[in-house]
Tab-separated table of C-alpha atoms in Angstrom:
chain	number	residue	atom	x	y	z
A	1089	UNK	CA	0.469	35.433	10.497
A	1090	UNK	CA	-0.650	32.371	12.180
A	1091	UNK	CA	-2.545	29.697	10.699
A	1092	UNK	CA	-4.899	27.041	11.894
A	1093	UNK	CA	-2.749	23.881	13.493
A	1094	UNK	CA	-5.422	21.694	13.261
A	1095	UNK	CA	-7.922	21.650	10.087
A	1096	UNK	CA	-10.156	19.588	7.969
A	1097	UNK	CA	-9.499	17.746	4.918
A	1098	UNK	CA	-11.511	16.845	1.967
A	1099	UNK	CA	-9.805	13.082	-0.067
A	1100	UNK	CA	-9.936	12.474	-3.810
A	1101	UNK	CA	-11.051	9.014	-4.720
A	1102	UNK	CA	-10.080	7.602	-8.147
A	1103	UNK	CA	-11.188	4.587	-9.950
A	1104	UNK	CA	-8.869	2.077	-11.527
A	1105	UNK	CA	-10.400	-1.733	-12.351
A	1106	UNK	CA	-9.444	-3.168	-9.906
A	1107	UNK	CA	-10.917	-1.425	-6.983
A	1108	UNK	CA	-14.705	-2.200	-6.054
A	1109	UNK	CA	-17.577	-1.558	-7.245
A	1110	UNK	CA	-20.616	1.140	-5.709
A	1111	UNK	CA	-21.238	1.658	-2.290
A	1112	UNK	CA	-19.141	-1.691	-1.462
A	1113	UNK	CA	-16.004	-0.046	-1.922
A	1114	UNK	CA	-14.997	1.744	1.605
A	1115	UNK	CA	-12.447	4.216	-0.080
A	1116	UNK	CA	-15.982	5.574	-1.962
A	1117	UNK	CA	-17.964	5.593	1.658
A	1118	UNK	CA	-15.934	7.451	3.578
A	1119	UNK	CA	-15.268	10.002	0.699
A	1120	UNK	CA	-18.920	10.606	-0.125
A	1121	UNK	CA	-19.406	11.171	3.839
A	1122	UNK	CA	-16.910	14.384	3.634
A	1123	UNK	CA	-19.417	17.684	4.883
A	1124	UNK	CA	-19.591	20.006	1.658
A	1125	UNK	CA	-18.110	17.692	-0.760
A	1126	UNK	CA	-20.439	17.248	-3.986
A	1127	UNK	CA	-19.470	13.774	-4.120
A	1128	UNK	CA	-21.704	10.666	-5.041
A	1129	UNK	CA	-21.472	7.471	-5.317
A	1130	UNK	CA	-22.079	5.782	-8.847
A	1131	UNK	CA	-23.306	1.954	-8.170
A	1132	UNK	CA	-21.705	1.146	-11.970
A	1133	UNK	CA	-18.536	2.856	-11.824
A	1134	UNK	CA	-15.120	1.578	-9.822
A	1135	UNK	CA	-13.970	3.266	-6.704
A	1136	UNK	CA	-10.218	1.765	-5.282
A	1137	UNK	CA	-8.597	4.711	-3.305
A	1138	UNK	CA	-9.036	7.363	-1.718
A	1139	UNK	CA	-5.556	9.837	-1.890
A	1140	UNK	CA	-5.678	12.154	1.324
A	1141	UNK	CA	-1.795	13.608	1.197
A	1142	UNK	CA	-0.094	16.638	-0.643
A	1143	UNK	CA	0.886	14.784	-3.288
A	1144	UNK	CA	-0.202	16.235	-6.900
A	1145	UNK	CA	-2.367	13.363	-7.921
A	1146	UNK	CA	-5.486	13.108	-6.441
A	1147	UNK	CA	-4.795	15.867	-3.698
A	1148	UNK	CA	-6.147	16.547	-0.256
A	1149	UNK	CA	-7.578	19.900	0.304
A	1150	UNK	CA	-8.356	22.169	2.793
A	1151	UNK	CA	-12.008	21.462	3.650
A	1152	UNK	CA	-13.488	25.341	3.949
A	1153	UNK	CA	-11.498	27.024	1.280
A	1154	UNK	CA	-11.114	24.323	-1.095
A	1155	UNK	CA	-7.458	25.429	-1.120
A	1156	UNK	CA	-4.995	22.269	-2.180
A	1157	UNK	CA	-2.927	21.010	1.217
A	1158	UNK	CA	0.308	21.660	-0.619
A	1159	UNK	CA	-0.700	25.392	-1.353
A	1160	UNK	CA	-1.895	25.712	2.540
A	1161	UNK	CA	1.487	23.740	3.755
A	1162	UNK	CA	4.206	25.712	1.465
A	1163	UNK	CA	2.501	29.015	2.597
A	1164	UNK	CA	3.347	28.219	6.502
A	1165	UNK	CA	5.835	25.844	6.795
A	1166	UNK	CA	7.253	26.603	9.859
A	1167	UNK	CA	3.796	25.959	11.419
A	1168	UNK	CA	2.562	23.084	9.606
A	1169	UNK	CA	5.592	20.996	8.847
A	1170	UNK	CA	8.474	22.183	11.565
A	1171	UNK	CA	11.612	22.446	11.249
A	1172	UNK	CA	12.739	18.260	11.133
A	1173	UNK	CA	10.711	17.851	7.810
A	1174	UNK	CA	11.752	21.466	6.387
A	1175	UNK	CA	15.101	20.470	6.835
A	1176	UNK	CA	15.235	16.409	6.499
A	1177	UNK	CA	12.044	15.897	3.680
A	1178	UNK	CA	12.217	18.802	1.325
A	1179	UNK	CA	9.491	21.567	2.933
A	1180	UNK	CA	6.637	19.086	1.798
A	1181	UNK	CA	4.582	16.139	3.773
A	1182	UNK	CA	6.639	12.917	3.484
A	1183	UNK	CA	4.318	10.481	3.469
A	1184	UNK	CA	1.191	9.766	1.511
A	1185	UNK	CA	-1.689	8.116	3.231
A	1186	UNK	CA	-4.863	6.438	1.230
A	1187	UNK	CA	-7.476	3.977	2.035
A	1188	UNK	CA	-7.820	1.014	-0.886
A	1189	UNK	CA	-10.920	-1.019	-1.378
A	1190	UNK	CA	-9.568	-4.095	-3.624
A	1191	UNK	CA	-11.534	-6.215	-5.579
A	1192	UNK	CA	-9.372	-8.030	-7.554
A	1193	UNK	CA	-5.153	-8.073	-7.786
A	1194	UNK	CA	-3.303	-4.571	-8.135
A	1195	UNK	CA	-0.604	-4.997	-10.451
A	1196	UNK	CA	2.493	-7.567	-9.828
A	1197	UNK	CA	4.560	-4.524	-8.473
A	1198	UNK	CA	7.888	-2.776	-6.774
A	1199	UNK	CA	8.958	0.886	-6.212
A	1200	UNK	CA	12.040	1.535	-7.420
A	1201	UNK	CA	14.580	2.655	-4.041
A	1202	UNK	CA	16.282	6.291	-4.474
A	1203	UNK	CA	19.330	5.706	-6.920
A	1204	UNK	CA	16.699	3.904	-9.268
A	1205	UNK	CA	13.998	6.110	-9.308
A	1206	UNK	CA	16.336	9.183	-9.653
A	1207	UNK	CA	17.650	7.749	-12.871
A	1208	UNK	CA	13.745	6.509	-14.207
A	1209	UNK	CA	12.917	10.018	-13.223
A	1210	UNK	CA	15.373	11.933	-15.405
A	1211	UNK	CA	14.918	9.652	-18.344
A	1212	UNK	CA	11.169	9.369	-18.406
A	1213	UNK	CA	9.668	11.605	-16.229
A	1214	UNK	CA	6.237	11.775	-17.362
A	1215	UNK	CA	6.269	7.818	-16.673
A	1216	UNK	CA	8.166	8.190	-13.078
A	1217	UNK	CA	6.828	11.605	-11.814
A	1218	UNK	CA	10.040	11.869	-8.489
A	1219	UNK	CA	12.983	11.081	-7.761
A	1220	UNK	CA	11.829	9.482	-4.565
A	1221	UNK	CA	11.638	5.892	-3.210
A	1222	UNK	CA	8.502	4.176	-2.045
A	1223	UNK	CA	8.414	1.994	0.804
A	1224	UNK	CA	4.833	1.066	2.245
A	1225	UNK	CA	2.894	-0.281	4.931
A	1226	UNK	CA	-1.174	-1.593	4.487
A	1227	UNK	CA	-2.893	-1.864	7.818
A	1228	UNK	CA	-6.095	-4.165	7.198
A	1229	UNK	CA	-9.082	-2.955	7.740
A	1230	UNK	CA	-11.210	-6.197	6.783
A	1231	UNK	CA	-10.196	-9.497	5.699
A	1232	UNK	CA	-6.555	-8.656	3.017
A	1233	UNK	CA	-5.529	-11.349	0.851
A	1234	UNK	CA	-1.940	-10.340	-0.277
A	1235	UNK	CA	1.191	-11.641	-2.074
A	1236	UNK	CA	4.617	-9.997	-0.840
A	1237	UNK	CA	8.050	-10.815	-0.719
A	1238	UNK	CA	9.191	-13.649	-1.959
A	1239	UNK	CA	9.034	-17.618	0.164
A	1240	UNK	CA	11.958	-19.275	1.716
A	1241	UNK	CA	13.729	-20.637	-1.513
A	1242	UNK	CA	13.122	-24.339	0.306
A	1243	UNK	CA	9.530	-23.448	-0.541
A	1244	UNK	CA	9.963	-22.691	-3.578
A	1245	UNK	CA	12.943	-25.194	-5.138
A	1246	UNK	CA	10.950	-27.951	-4.997
A	1247	UNK	CA	7.646	-26.465	-7.465
A	1248	UNK	CA	10.402	-25.730	-10.169
A	1249	UNK	CA	10.689	-29.423	-9.687
A	1250	UNK	CA	7.072	-30.719	-11.059
A	1251	UNK	CA	6.796	-31.294	-14.824
A	1252	UNK	CA	5.444	-28.538	-15.677
A	1253	UNK	CA	7.942	-25.835	-14.549
A	1254	UNK	CA	11.240	-27.838	-14.773
A	1255	UNK	CA	11.965	-25.766	-18.253
A	1256	UNK	CA	12.585	-22.739	-15.725
A	1257	UNK	CA	14.812	-24.601	-13.044
A	1258	UNK	CA	18.447	-23.441	-14.219
A	1259	UNK	CA	20.084	-25.320	-11.254
A	1260	UNK	CA	18.901	-28.979	-12.054
A	1261	UNK	CA	20.899	-30.018	-9.377
A	1262	UNK	CA	18.781	-27.889	-7.133
A	1263	UNK	CA	21.166	-25.363	-5.261
A	1264	UNK	CA	19.243	-22.363	-5.887
A	1265	UNK	CA	20.562	-19.167	-4.057
A	1266	UNK	CA	18.861	-15.317	-4.319
A	1267	UNK	CA	20.003	-14.992	-7.914
A	1268	UNK	CA	18.758	-18.085	-9.182
A	1269	UNK	CA	15.350	-16.889	-8.593
A	1270	UNK	CA	16.213	-13.575	-10.187
A	1271	UNK	CA	16.528	-15.695	-13.461
A	1272	UNK	CA	13.740	-18.287	-12.582
A	1273	UNK	CA	11.333	-14.592	-12.510
A	1274	UNK	CA	13.159	-12.980	-15.239
A	1275	UNK	CA	12.693	-16.162	-17.379
A	1276	UNK	CA	8.490	-16.734	-15.867
A	1277	UNK	CA	7.703	-12.855	-17.129
A	1278	UNK	CA	9.444	-13.017	-20.420
A	1279	UNK	CA	7.779	-16.187	-21.085
A	1280	UNK	CA	5.484	-15.925	-24.738
A	1281	UNK	CA	1.737	-16.269	-24.102
A	1282	UNK	CA	0.979	-19.545	-25.346
A	1283	UNK	CA	3.736	-21.334	-22.779
A	1284	UNK	CA	2.683	-19.292	-20.072
A	1285	UNK	CA	-0.707	-20.694	-21.086
A	1286	UNK	CA	0.230	-24.358	-21.762
A	1287	UNK	CA	1.857	-23.853	-18.411
A	1288	UNK	CA	-0.948	-22.693	-16.285
A	1289	UNK	CA	-3.104	-25.711	-17.227
A	1290	UNK	CA	-0.601	-27.769	-16.806
A	1291	UNK	CA	-0.190	-26.363	-13.166
A	1292	UNK	CA	-3.987	-26.606	-12.597
A	1293	UNK	CA	-4.021	-30.702	-12.955
A	1294	UNK	CA	-1.526	-31.005	-10.436
A	1295	UNK	CA	-2.173	-32.824	-7.514
A	1296	UNK	CA	-2.935	-31.542	-3.981
A	1297	UNK	CA	-0.480	-34.304	-2.284
A	1298	UNK	CA	2.601	-33.244	-4.940
A	1299	UNK	CA	2.332	-29.615	-4.270
A	1300	UNK	CA	2.012	-30.258	-0.360
A	1301	UNK	CA	1.490	-26.787	1.150
A	1302	UNK	CA	1.017	-24.655	-1.659
A	1303	UNK	CA	-2.208	-27.103	-2.697
A	1304	UNK	CA	-3.302	-23.627	-1.723
A	1305	UNK	CA	-1.922	-22.746	-6.036
A	1306	UNK	CA	-4.615	-25.286	-6.977
A	1307	UNK	CA	-7.399	-22.465	-5.415
A	1308	UNK	CA	-5.971	-19.271	-6.456
A	1309	UNK	CA	-5.019	-19.913	-10.165
A	1310	UNK	CA	-8.645	-19.867	-11.517
A	1311	UNK	CA	-9.620	-16.954	-9.489
A	1312	UNK	CA	-6.339	-15.484	-11.038
A	1313	UNK	CA	-6.907	-16.500	-14.631
A	1314	UNK	CA	-10.308	-15.359	-13.831
A	1315	UNK	CA	-9.136	-11.445	-13.424
A	1316	UNK	CA	-6.736	-11.412	-15.752
A	1317	UNK	CA	-6.671	-14.226	-17.864
A	1318	UNK	CA	-4.573	-17.977	-18.020
A	1319	UNK	CA	-1.369	-15.981	-19.855
A	1320	UNK	CA	-0.489	-13.540	-17.520
A	1321	UNK	CA	3.100	-14.403	-16.116
A	1322	UNK	CA	1.970	-12.773	-12.630
A	1323	UNK	CA	-0.156	-15.100	-11.700
A	1324	UNK	CA	3.235	-18.148	-12.027
A	1325	UNK	CA	5.267	-15.441	-10.095
A	1326	UNK	CA	2.958	-15.143	-7.368
A	1327	UNK	CA	2.122	-18.467	-6.893
A	1328	UNK	CA	4.952	-20.339	-7.084
A	1329	UNK	CA	7.403	-17.740	-5.478
A	1330	UNK	CA	6.058	-15.379	-3.397
A	1331	UNK	CA	4.400	-15.645	0.065
A	1332	UNK	CA	0.647	-15.758	0.095
A	1333	UNK	CA	-0.814	-14.126	3.217
A	1334	UNK	CA	-4.409	-13.159	4.673
A	1335	UNK	CA	-4.686	-10.882	7.729
A	1336	UNK	CA	-7.406	-9.989	9.654
A	1337	UNK	CA	-8.160	-6.040	10.852
A	1338	UNK	CA	-5.551	-4.503	12.429
A	1339	UNK	CA	-2.418	-6.746	10.429
A	1340	UNK	CA	-0.197	-5.110	8.787
A	1341	UNK	CA	2.685	-5.873	6.052
A	1342	UNK	CA	5.968	-3.350	5.476
A	1343	UNK	CA	6.790	-3.324	1.563
A	1344	UNK	CA	10.405	-2.403	1.768
A	1345	UNK	CA	11.722	-0.415	-1.329
A	1346	UNK	CA	12.274	-2.976	-4.212
A	1347	UNK	CA	9.881	-5.344	-2.613
A	1348	UNK	CA	7.563	-7.101	-4.474
A	1349	UNK	CA	4.428	-7.535	-4.106
A	1350	UNK	CA	0.746	-7.252	-5.276
A	1351	UNK	CA	-2.168	-6.594	-3.192
A	1352	UNK	CA	-5.260	-9.300	-3.579
A	1353	UNK	CA	-8.836	-8.385	-1.664
A	1354	UNK	CA	-9.704	-6.460	0.954
A	1355	UNK	CA	-10.121	-2.738	2.432
A	1356	UNK	CA	-6.865	-0.966	4.187
A	1357	UNK	CA	-4.933	1.849	4.862
A	1358	UNK	CA	-2.365	2.406	3.022
A	1359	UNK	CA	0.890	4.776	4.017
A	1360	UNK	CA	3.907	5.190	1.680
A	1361	UNK	CA	7.003	6.862	1.698
A	1362	UNK	CA	6.676	10.402	-0.444
A	1363	UNK	CA	6.633	9.135	-4.546
A	1364	UNK	CA	4.365	7.517	-6.994
A	1365	UNK	CA	6.755	5.427	-9.091
A	1366	UNK	CA	5.894	1.862	-9.556
A	1367	UNK	CA	7.619	-0.723	-12.228
A	1368	UNK	CA	4.390	-3.180	-13.388
A	1369	UNK	CA	5.256	-6.676	-14.128
A	1370	UNK	CA	1.820	-8.734	-14.227
A	1371	UNK	CA	-1.873	-8.720	-13.498
A	1372	UNK	CA	-2.417	-5.636	-15.972
A	1373	UNK	CA	-2.294	-5.433	-19.672
A	1374	UNK	CA	0.872	-6.561	-21.633
A	1375	UNK	CA	1.085	-2.556	-23.054
A	1376	UNK	CA	1.504	-1.282	-19.060
A	1377	UNK	CA	3.672	-3.425	-17.687
A	1378	UNK	CA	7.326	-2.470	-17.863
A	1379	UNK	CA	10.457	-4.244	-18.993
A	1380	UNK	CA	10.350	-7.489	-17.527
A	1381	UNK	CA	14.372	-7.199	-17.300
A	1382	UNK	CA	14.518	-3.840	-15.709
A	1383	UNK	CA	12.317	-4.698	-12.985
A	1384	UNK	CA	14.102	-8.294	-12.755
A	1385	UNK	CA	17.310	-6.569	-12.157
A	1386	UNK	CA	16.061	-4.225	-9.573
A	1387	UNK	CA	14.639	-7.309	-7.492
A	1388	UNK	CA	16.271	-7.027	-3.692
A	1389	UNK	CA	15.503	-10.074	-1.679
A	1390	UNK	CA	15.358	-8.707	1.676
A	1391	UNK	CA	11.591	-10.299	2.715
A	1392	UNK	CA	11.745	-14.347	2.131
A	1393	UNK	CA	9.436	-15.460	4.694
A	1394	UNK	CA	6.227	-14.309	5.908
A	1395	UNK	CA	7.215	-12.696	9.581
A	1396	UNK	CA	9.620	-10.400	6.849
A	1397	UNK	CA	6.653	-8.705	5.836
A	1398	UNK	CA	4.035	-9.002	8.849
A	1399	UNK	CA	5.029	-5.173	10.514
A	1400	UNK	CA	3.951	-6.048	14.365
A	1401	UNK	CA	1.937	-3.175	16.048
A	1402	UNK	CA	3.198	-1.704	19.609
A	1403	UNK	CA	2.077	0.023	22.162
A	1404	UNK	CA	2.541	3.876	21.445
A	1405	UNK	CA	4.819	5.931	23.510
A	1406	UNK	CA	2.109	8.659	22.690
A	1407	UNK	CA	-0.206	7.008	24.519
A	1408	UNK	CA	-1.216	8.826	27.534
A	1409	UNK	CA	-4.380	6.315	28.124
A	1410	UNK	CA	-3.376	2.434	26.793
A	1411	UNK	CA	-6.103	3.393	23.351
A	1412	UNK	CA	-3.548	3.507	20.800
A	1413	UNK	CA	-0.554	0.967	19.199
A	1414	UNK	CA	1.853	2.523	16.575
A	1415	UNK	CA	3.032	0.396	14.142
A	1416	UNK	CA	7.249	1.602	13.130
A	1417	UNK	CA	7.933	0.735	9.766
A	1418	UNK	CA	12.509	0.734	9.246
A	1419	UNK	CA	12.020	4.036	7.546
A	1420	UNK	CA	12.579	7.781	8.641
A	1421	UNK	CA	9.527	9.434	7.030
A	1422	UNK	CA	6.580	8.004	9.351
A	1423	UNK	CA	4.710	5.687	11.914
A	1424	UNK	CA	1.109	5.122	11.644
A	1425	UNK	CA	-0.788	5.125	14.854
A	1426	UNK	CA	-3.989	3.111	15.359
A	1427	UNK	CA	-6.420	4.550	18.181
A	1428	UNK	CA	-9.972	2.655	19.606
A	1429	UNK	CA	-11.841	3.931	21.858
A	1430	UNK	CA	-14.743	1.599	23.231
A	1431	UNK	CA	-18.475	3.680	23.842
A	1432	UNK	CA	-17.108	5.860	27.066
A	1433	UNK	CA	-13.375	5.737	26.210
A	1434	UNK	CA	-11.064	8.773	26.180
A	1435	UNK	CA	-7.495	8.653	24.380
A	1436	UNK	CA	-4.659	11.586	24.498
A	1437	UNK	CA	-1.682	11.662	22.462
A	1438	UNK	CA	1.366	13.986	23.421
A	1439	UNK	CA	2.172	16.246	20.736
A	1440	UNK	CA	4.952	15.086	17.596
A	1441	UNK	CA	7.546	16.246	16.218
A	1442	UNK	CA	6.529	16.537	12.614
A	1443	UNK	CA	2.877	16.795	11.069
A	1444	UNK	CA	0.149	14.513	11.499
A	1445	UNK	CA	-2.769	13.395	8.816
A	1446	UNK	CA	-5.605	11.557	10.721
A	1447	UNK	CA	-8.437	9.849	9.215
A	1448	UNK	CA	-12.204	8.154	10.994
A	1449	UNK	CA	-12.025	4.864	9.882
A	1450	UNK	CA	-15.138	3.910	11.844
A	1451	UNK	CA	-17.232	5.567	14.494
A	1452	UNK	CA	-17.646	8.787	15.982
A	1453	UNK	CA	-16.424	11.428	18.612
A	1454	UNK	CA	-15.085	14.587	19.869
A	1455	UNK	CA	-11.466	15.779	19.493
A	1456	UNK	CA	-10.159	18.972	21.170
A	1457	UNK	CA	-6.664	19.991	19.818
A	1458	UNK	CA	-4.941	23.368	19.426
A	1459	UNK	CA	-7.761	24.997	21.796
A	1460	UNK	CA	-10.700	23.947	19.825
A	1461	UNK	CA	-13.309	21.409	19.624
A	1462	UNK	CA	-13.943	19.466	16.478
A	1463	UNK	CA	-16.789	16.311	15.791
A	1464	UNK	CA	-15.320	13.156	14.537
A	1465	UNK	CA	-17.104	10.541	11.977
A	1466	UNK	CA	-16.826	7.934	9.755
A	1467	UNK	CA	-14.729	9.228	6.866
A	1468	UNK	CA	-13.353	12.714	8.614
A	1469	UNK	CA	-9.510	13.788	7.540
A	1470	UNK	CA	-7.717	15.953	9.341
A	1471	UNK	CA	-4.429	17.745	9.445
A	1472	UNK	CA	-2.425	18.475	12.966
A	1473	UNK	CA	0.547	20.358	13.297
A	1474	UNK	CA	3.609	19.378	14.902
A	1475	UNK	CA	3.660	21.039	18.690
A	1476	UNK	CA	-0.178	20.195	19.095
A	1477	UNK	CA	-1.264	17.416	21.410
A	1478	UNK	CA	-5.120	15.938	20.783
A	1479	UNK	CA	-7.592	14.457	23.093
A	1480	UNK	CA	-10.204	12.126	21.548
A	1481	UNK	CA	-13.810	10.866	23.251
A	1482	UNK	CA	-17.115	9.343	21.947
A	1483	UNK	CA	-19.532	7.989	23.261
A	1484	UNK	CA	-20.421	4.909	20.659
A	1485	UNK	CA	-16.883	4.051	19.907
A	1486	UNK	CA	-14.199	5.161	17.262
A	1487	UNK	CA	-10.973	4.404	15.247
A	1488	UNK	CA	-8.738	6.727	14.262
A	1489	UNK	CA	-5.618	5.628	11.783
A	1490	UNK	CA	-2.690	8.833	12.250
A	1491	UNK	CA	0.468	9.073	9.650
A	1492	UNK	CA	2.213	10.756	11.367
A	1493	UNK	CA	6.186	11.757	11.500
């Protein structure tokens, strides 16, 4: 029995305390615009994310029936997932798309690689719910601030010559390697609360001249302290050792497996390999943190500059009218397409070998796919099966983000 090849979905919102409140949250706004959902925004509630994949946490559903997307896909694997996903990705949607609305820093974190994820899942399946890795991308929908990857060593070393930080420098000669950086990160994270508080207080008194290009630390430190207090070592690791980036709409960041990061503020489309594994080390209550030793041991140093984490867009070869760009992270699970239409414009995309999930992030229009016409409005989410080309049109302007295999 054949199944619809294109159908509308509903996502699921969650309420982590780093999210934006009430109607300030784009995640909540988009979720509320899904027709037929009994979802009402509470102005006193935090709305952090809307998920719209087949992962069991906060799952997407087929809008007209309420069925879990995962169940629909499993009953119709050949049609809806296709041969490539069945053979290579265990008959599951290989990516997990989300909208995030961030008011304060997410935990300082990394996502374990496949080898470690498999071990952690076997040891503690309640905390590590799958054996997969979780490289991810984030595409900015607004101003987006993020700590991602480590700075070049030659930008980190001078900071640890400052008097408040000399105690953490094991190489007084100044000859650091990545292993030195691992050791310093471990020492910062394992420092007792009084030491962290004292170092942060002393760091706040260092002059801008002494900090040079890192003078932004003096602006960000009180902001992070206001969010998580002066005893959170995550502030020291992020400010001293990591790249701080400010993006505009359309800019994107790539976080590899084992890549250290902490999103700070903004609205984004996020997409990752199909996993929910995470190791947290800061910007969260002590009870929510994982072992500092495990965190430090897991660190990799692939990203060592701002350029290493920036993911540029490029013209998509699926686009027939040139209105679509693609973000291509160095991983096999997905690409992210972004289509921008002005008033009266249209776009056609050729079919993909695997399934796609799209969300209208702004504007309105129509879609023709699989022999049917669909209305498109802000917040609408659709599943598109393999082998299905799509055509989009808009009278007033339209933006779509679409994860594809």
